[in-house]
Amino acid sequence: MRGKILLLFFLVFSMPGLMMAESGENLWLRYEKVSNKVLDEYSGLKKIYVEESSPVIEVAQNELMKAIKAMTSVDAVVNKKLAGSSILMGVGLDEKINIQGLKDRLKNCGPEGYVIQTIGTGSDAQVVITANSDAGVLYGTFAFIRMLQSEEDIAAINIVESPKYELRLLNHWDNLNGTVERGYAGHSIWWNREKIFKVLKEHYQTYARANASIGINGTVLNNVNAAPEVLTDEYLEQVVRFANLLRPYNIKVYLSVNFSSPAVIGGLEDSDPLRDEVREWWKDKVEEIYEEIPDFGGFLVKANSEGQPGPQDYGRTHADGANMLAEALEPYNGIVMWRAFVYAPSGDDRAKQAYTEFVPLDGKFHENVIVQVKNGPVDFQPREPFSPVFGAMEETSLMIEFQITQEYLGFSNHLAYLPTMQKETFESDTYVKGPGSTVAKATDGSLFNQKHTAIAGVANIGRDTNWTGHHFAQANWYAYGRLAWDHTLRADEIGQEWLKMTFSNDSAFIDPTLNIMMRSREAVVNYMTPLGLHHLMGWSHHHGPEPWTEIEGARPDWLPKYYHNASESGIGFDRSESGSNAVEQYEEPLASMYNNPKTCPENLILWFHHLPWDYTMSSGLSLWDELCYHYYDGVEEVRLMQKKWDRMQGMIDEERFEHVRHKLKIQSREAEWWRDACLLYFQTFSKMPIPAELERPVHDLDELKKIKFDMTHHN
């Protein structure tokens, strides 16, 4: 009987199409068995030579051995001799291996790049992974593992890579009480956890491995709306533990700090950045941190925005505040990342505020200050033009800030592949030094002589078993890291990598699923905010549509009506010369192009113009009809995503398949909610019918206005 049970077990779990259930907790580091067609080639990876070990090199070595074992069933061993090894890894191998041009290639790698090269053929073949630093070897090792996971040919590798940005960070908006602001995958992985640290060590190592695999080298542990208490002994003790755990993965820790900390926790009468007593307090606090964390990265600061304290409270400038902190950090090579998200009640167009406050300060920041600028001029909308600050500050290090968590794109309920948005920003031309002056070049050091280059992504990570709440939201974490390493990569090739490592190498699965991913963000734009509309979301939760919202006593620019300006005369925000003149902040020819509705890109036309409902679009349709078709196209796209995904059943494990199918069902329902709410509300102004060939709305406007969004459903 026991033999029959074992035989049945073997048959069931070896049958095609039947897979073990998966939770997603291993992210893209699953290390599944490679197919038989490449097994012979990979099974030769039996020996590893390591040139001088270190904690970082040890991580790389152990990861490689783990991956080889899992993918090929081969127990790789460490070989003490250089000759005859299958894989040679370490710093300075150019001094021991005679490979023509290797030394020159390493010179082009910088401090964290790497060279991967195959030398020899057949049984004598060796794979060399070398770099100028232990970190470079770590990243090269993960790149090689990625090739194995994707079942690529390793017989003739010749790769030289280096990161485009020096600092590649995740920003966690995690609060000390364990909640996560704009987080949709459970509570904080860092704060207010009941389990003892030793129990959670493996969990944190998975986080560290995942980030190292995509080249992320820094993490900000707490919310930009920072609690001063994070700088007290109670919390700094925890920061020390996190720093020690992440260090072997070449990840530095950073903290968001509250500008009023000297007064709130230091007992000073104020936090004026030009007062000697305040400056000394920060210097003492920084010294205290570096005594325990010698490689501490530095501070992230949100100041004088949305009620947060800052130097302007004392009549000082952003530069005064940032430079005070920079002076305290400078002896330790620490960095100040000062956010340009300034959202104060100025009375002017919110889209203009960052440029207005920061561009006049160009050249006044210390060298270890980096101004952190959101990708768009407002606030992580499904589509925005790039922020005009990019390219406008030639003497200041600027870093771009993307949001990985989907605050305005359906939270963790909607499939929205974000690299298409990020590439749109990277490739936007600022024209600041003529054609080709892209946002990427304005931030990666190739256009201006910046002291530091950096990029930040607001993390979508929480305590959910699959880390991100939606299995496909993992792709946005992965893709952010890959683009932070190399912004020239294509969104589709990154998506293909992720699918192979996360689900399957089968093209029958990859091709249609990649098509879903690549079309998903535009679908979200269409059913939420087409043609340049923005901020139609509920004013507090930012999820569902509330274009009608009115809150007594609220600032106008907190509410959707401020942005869509719908009336019987038309819709849209006038940022032309006759309106707020935000177009003036862009270089020519962009300023003139955006200023004229006939030349303004139609996917941004209502961002820059208030137009009548019967305005004729390039399609020949009226603006109202064009708007209707976009909203309906968005819904139809999600329905098509559902149909395509249903065909994937049996190609991957049932647990993740059903999870995604359930999420797509929610997304389809909410896409209809968005379409009907926006169109029925705007129709009260346009007085125009929805085109006859389109299906009738499935909701009633009065019914939609009564929907109350339950935030607990998403946390």
CSV table of C-alpha atoms in Angstrom, one decimal, residues 356-542:
chain,number,residue,atom,x,y,z
A,356,THR,CA,9.0,78.2,-8.2
A,357,GLU,CA,10.6,77.3,-4.8
A,358,PHE,CA,13.6,75.3,-5.9
A,359,VAL,CA,15.0,76.6,-9.2
A,360,PRO,CA,16.0,80.0,-7.7
A,361,LEU,CA,18.1,78.1,-5.2
A,362,ASP,CA,20.2,76.3,-7.9
A,363,GLY,CA,23.9,76.3,-6.9
A,364,LYS,CA,23.1,77.1,-3.2
A,365,PHE,CA,23.0,73.6,-1.9
A,366,HIS,CA,26.0,71.8,-0.5
A,367,GLU,CA,27.6,69.0,-2.6
A,368,ASN,CA,26.2,66.2,-0.4
A,369,VAL,CA,22.6,67.5,-0.9
A,370,ILE,CA,20.4,65.9,-3.5
A,371,VAL,CA,17.1,67.4,-4.3
A,372,GLN,CA,14.5,64.6,-4.8
A,373,VAL,CA,11.9,65.4,-7.4
A,374,LYS,CA,8.7,63.5,-8.2
A,375,ASN,CA,8.5,62.3,-11.8
A,376,GLY,CA,5.6,64.7,-12.5
A,377,PRO,CA,4.8,68.2,-11.3
A,378,VAL,CA,1.8,67.2,-9.1
A,379,ASP,CA,1.5,63.8,-7.4
A,380,PHE,CA,2.1,60.4,-8.9
A,381,GLN,CA,-0.9,60.6,-11.2
A,382,PRO,CA,-1.6,57.8,-13.8
A,383,ARG,CA,-0.2,60.2,-16.4
A,384,GLU,CA,1.6,63.5,-15.9
A,385,PRO,CA,4.1,65.5,-17.9
A,386,PHE,CA,7.6,65.3,-16.5
A,387,SER,CA,8.4,67.8,-13.8
A,388,PRO,CA,9.9,71.0,-15.3
A,389,VAL,CA,12.5,71.0,-12.4
A,390,PHE,CA,14.4,68.3,-14.4
A,391,GLY,CA,17.0,70.1,-16.4
A,392,ALA,CA,16.3,73.5,-14.7
A,393,MET,CA,18.9,73.1,-12.0
A,394,GLU,CA,22.3,72.6,-13.6
A,395,GLU,CA,24.4,73.2,-10.4
A,396,THR,CA,22.4,70.9,-8.1
A,397,SER,CA,22.3,67.1,-7.9
A,398,LEU,CA,18.7,66.0,-8.7
A,399,MET,CA,17.2,62.6,-8.2
A,400,ILE,CA,14.0,61.3,-9.6
A,401,GLU,CA,11.3,59.8,-7.4
A,402,PHE,CA,8.9,57.2,-8.7
A,403,GLN,CA,6.1,55.6,-6.8
A,404,ILE,CA,6.1,51.8,-6.9
A,405,THR,CA,3.1,51.4,-4.7
A,406,GLN,CA,0.0,52.2,-6.7
A,407,GLU,CA,-1.5,55.0,-4.7
A,408,TYR,CA,-3.4,56.5,-7.7
A,409,LEU,CA,-3.5,53.3,-9.8
A,410,GLY,CA,-5.9,51.0,-8.1
A,411,PHE,CA,-3.8,50.0,-5.1
A,412,SER,CA,-2.9,46.3,-4.9
A,413,ASN,CA,-6.2,45.4,-6.5
A,414,HIS,CA,-5.3,46.5,-10.1
A,415,LEU,CA,-2.7,45.1,-12.4
A,416,ALA,CA,-0.8,48.1,-13.6
A,417,TYR,CA,2.8,47.5,-15.0
A,418,LEU,CA,4.6,50.7,-14.2
A,419,PRO,CA,7.8,50.6,-16.2
A,420,THR,CA,5.9,51.9,-19.2
A,421,MET,CA,5.2,55.1,-17.2
A,422,GLN,CA,8.8,55.3,-15.9
A,423,LYS,CA,10.2,54.9,-19.4
A,424,GLU,CA,7.8,57.6,-20.6
A,425,THR,CA,9.4,60.0,-18.0
A,426,PHE,CA,13.0,58.9,-18.6
A,427,GLU,CA,12.7,59.4,-22.3
A,428,SER,CA,10.9,62.8,-22.1
A,429,ASP,CA,13.1,65.5,-23.7
A,430,THR,CA,13.7,68.6,-21.5
A,431,TYR,CA,15.5,70.4,-24.4
A,432,VAL,CA,17.5,72.2,-21.8
A,433,LYS,CA,20.7,71.7,-23.8
A,434,GLY,CA,19.0,71.1,-27.1
A,435,PRO,CA,17.3,68.0,-28.5
A,436,GLY,CA,18.2,64.8,-26.7
A,437,SER,CA,18.4,66.4,-23.2
A,438,THR,CA,16.2,63.7,-21.7
A,439,VAL,CA,15.1,63.5,-18.1
A,440,ALA,CA,17.3,60.4,-17.7
A,441,LYS,CA,20.4,62.4,-18.9
A,442,ALA,CA,19.4,65.3,-16.7
A,443,THR,CA,19.6,63.0,-13.6
A,444,ASP,CA,22.2,60.4,-14.4
A,445,GLY,CA,25.2,62.8,-14.6
A,446,SER,CA,25.6,62.6,-18.3
A,447,LEU,CA,24.1,66.1,-19.0
A,448,PHE,CA,25.4,68.0,-16.0
A,449,ASN,CA,28.4,67.5,-13.8
A,450,GLN,CA,26.5,66.4,-10.7
A,451,LYS,CA,28.4,65.4,-7.6
A,452,HIS,CA,25.9,62.5,-6.9
A,453,THR,CA,23.4,60.7,-9.0
A,454,ALA,CA,20.5,58.9,-7.4
A,455,ILE,CA,17.0,57.6,-7.9
A,456,ALA,CA,14.2,56.6,-5.4
A,457,GLY,CA,11.1,54.4,-5.6
A,458,VAL,CA,8.3,54.5,-3.0
A,459,ALA,CA,8.1,50.9,-2.0
A,460,ASN,CA,5.0,48.7,-2.3
A,461,ILE,CA,6.2,46.2,0.3
A,462,GLY,CA,4.4,44.9,3.3
A,463,ARG,CA,3.8,41.9,5.5
A,464,ASP,CA,1.5,40.1,3.0
A,465,THR,CA,2.9,36.7,2.2
A,466,ASN,CA,3.5,37.7,-1.4
A,467,TRP,CA,5.1,41.0,-0.2
A,468,THR,CA,3.1,43.3,-2.5
A,469,GLY,CA,-0.6,42.3,-2.2
A,470,HIS,CA,-0.9,41.4,-5.9
A,471,HIS,CA,1.4,38.9,-7.5
A,472,PHE,CA,1.9,41.2,-10.5
A,473,ALA,CA,2.8,44.1,-8.2
A,474,GLN,CA,6.0,42.3,-7.5
A,475,ALA,CA,6.9,43.1,-11.1
A,476,ASN,CA,6.9,46.8,-10.3
A,477,TRP,CA,9.4,46.3,-7.5
A,478,TYR,CA,11.6,44.2,-9.7
A,479,ALA,CA,11.3,46.6,-12.7
A,480,TYR,CA,12.1,49.7,-10.7
A,481,GLY,CA,15.4,48.1,-9.6
A,482,ARG,CA,16.3,47.1,-13.1
A,483,LEU,CA,15.6,50.6,-14.5
A,484,ALA,CA,17.5,52.2,-11.6
A,485,TRP,CA,20.4,50.1,-12.6
A,486,ASP,CA,20.0,50.8,-16.4
A,487,HIS,CA,17.2,53.2,-17.5
A,488,THR,CA,17.9,52.2,-21.1
A,489,LEU,CA,16.4,48.8,-20.7
A,490,ARG,CA,13.1,48.2,-22.4
A,491,ALA,CA,9.9,47.7,-20.3
A,492,ASP,CA,9.1,44.6,-22.3
A,493,GLU,CA,12.4,42.9,-21.8
A,494,ILE,CA,12.3,43.6,-18.1
A,495,GLY,CA,8.8,42.1,-18.0
A,496,GLN,CA,9.9,39.0,-19.9
A,497,GLU,CA,12.8,38.5,-17.4
A,498,TRP,CA,10.4,38.8,-14.5
A,499,LEU,CA,7.9,36.4,-15.9
A,500,LYS,CA,10.5,33.8,-16.6
A,501,MET,CA,11.9,33.9,-13.1
A,502,THR,CA,8.5,34.3,-11.3
A,503,PHE,CA,6.3,32.0,-13.3
A,504,SER,CA,7.5,30.0,-16.3
A,505,ASN,CA,10.0,29.9,-19.3
A,506,ASP,CA,7.2,28.7,-21.5
A,507,SER,CA,6.6,31.2,-24.4
A,508,ALA,CA,3.0,30.1,-24.5
A,509,PHE,CA,2.6,31.7,-21.1
A,510,ILE,CA,5.0,34.5,-21.4
A,511,ASP,CA,3.9,36.1,-24.7
A,512,PRO,CA,0.2,36.7,-23.9
A,513,THR,CA,0.9,37.6,-20.2
A,514,LEU,CA,3.6,40.1,-21.2
A,515,ASN,CA,1.0,41.6,-23.6
A,516,ILE,CA,-1.4,42.0,-20.6
A,517,MET,CA,1.4,43.8,-18.6
A,518,MET,CA,2.5,46.1,-21.4
A,519,ARG,CA,-1.1,47.3,-22.1
A,520,SER,CA,-2.2,47.5,-18.5
A,521,ARG,CA,-1.0,51.0,-17.4
A,522,GLU,CA,-2.7,52.6,-20.5
A,523,ALA,CA,-5.9,50.8,-19.6
A,524,VAL,CA,-5.8,52.3,-16.1
A,525,VAL,CA,-5.2,55.8,-17.5
A,526,ASN,CA,-8.2,55.3,-19.8
A,527,TYR,CA,-10.7,54.2,-17.2
A,528,MET,CA,-9.5,56.7,-14.6
A,529,THR,CA,-8.0,59.9,-16.0
A,530,PRO,CA,-7.8,60.0,-19.8
A,531,LEU,CA,-6.7,62.9,-22.0
A,532,GLY,CA,-4.7,64.6,-19.2
A,533,LEU,CA,-7.4,64.6,-16.5
A,534,HIS,CA,-5.9,64.1,-13.0
A,535,HIS,CA,-6.8,63.9,-9.3
A,536,LEU,CA,-10.3,62.7,-9.8
A,537,MET,CA,-9.8,60.3,-6.9
A,538,GLY,CA,-11.3,60.4,-3.5
A,539,TRP,CA,-9.5,63.2,-1.7
A,540,SER,CA,-8.4,61.1,1.4
A,541,HIS,CA,-8.1,57.5,0.2
A,542,HIS,CA,-7.0,58.2,-3.5
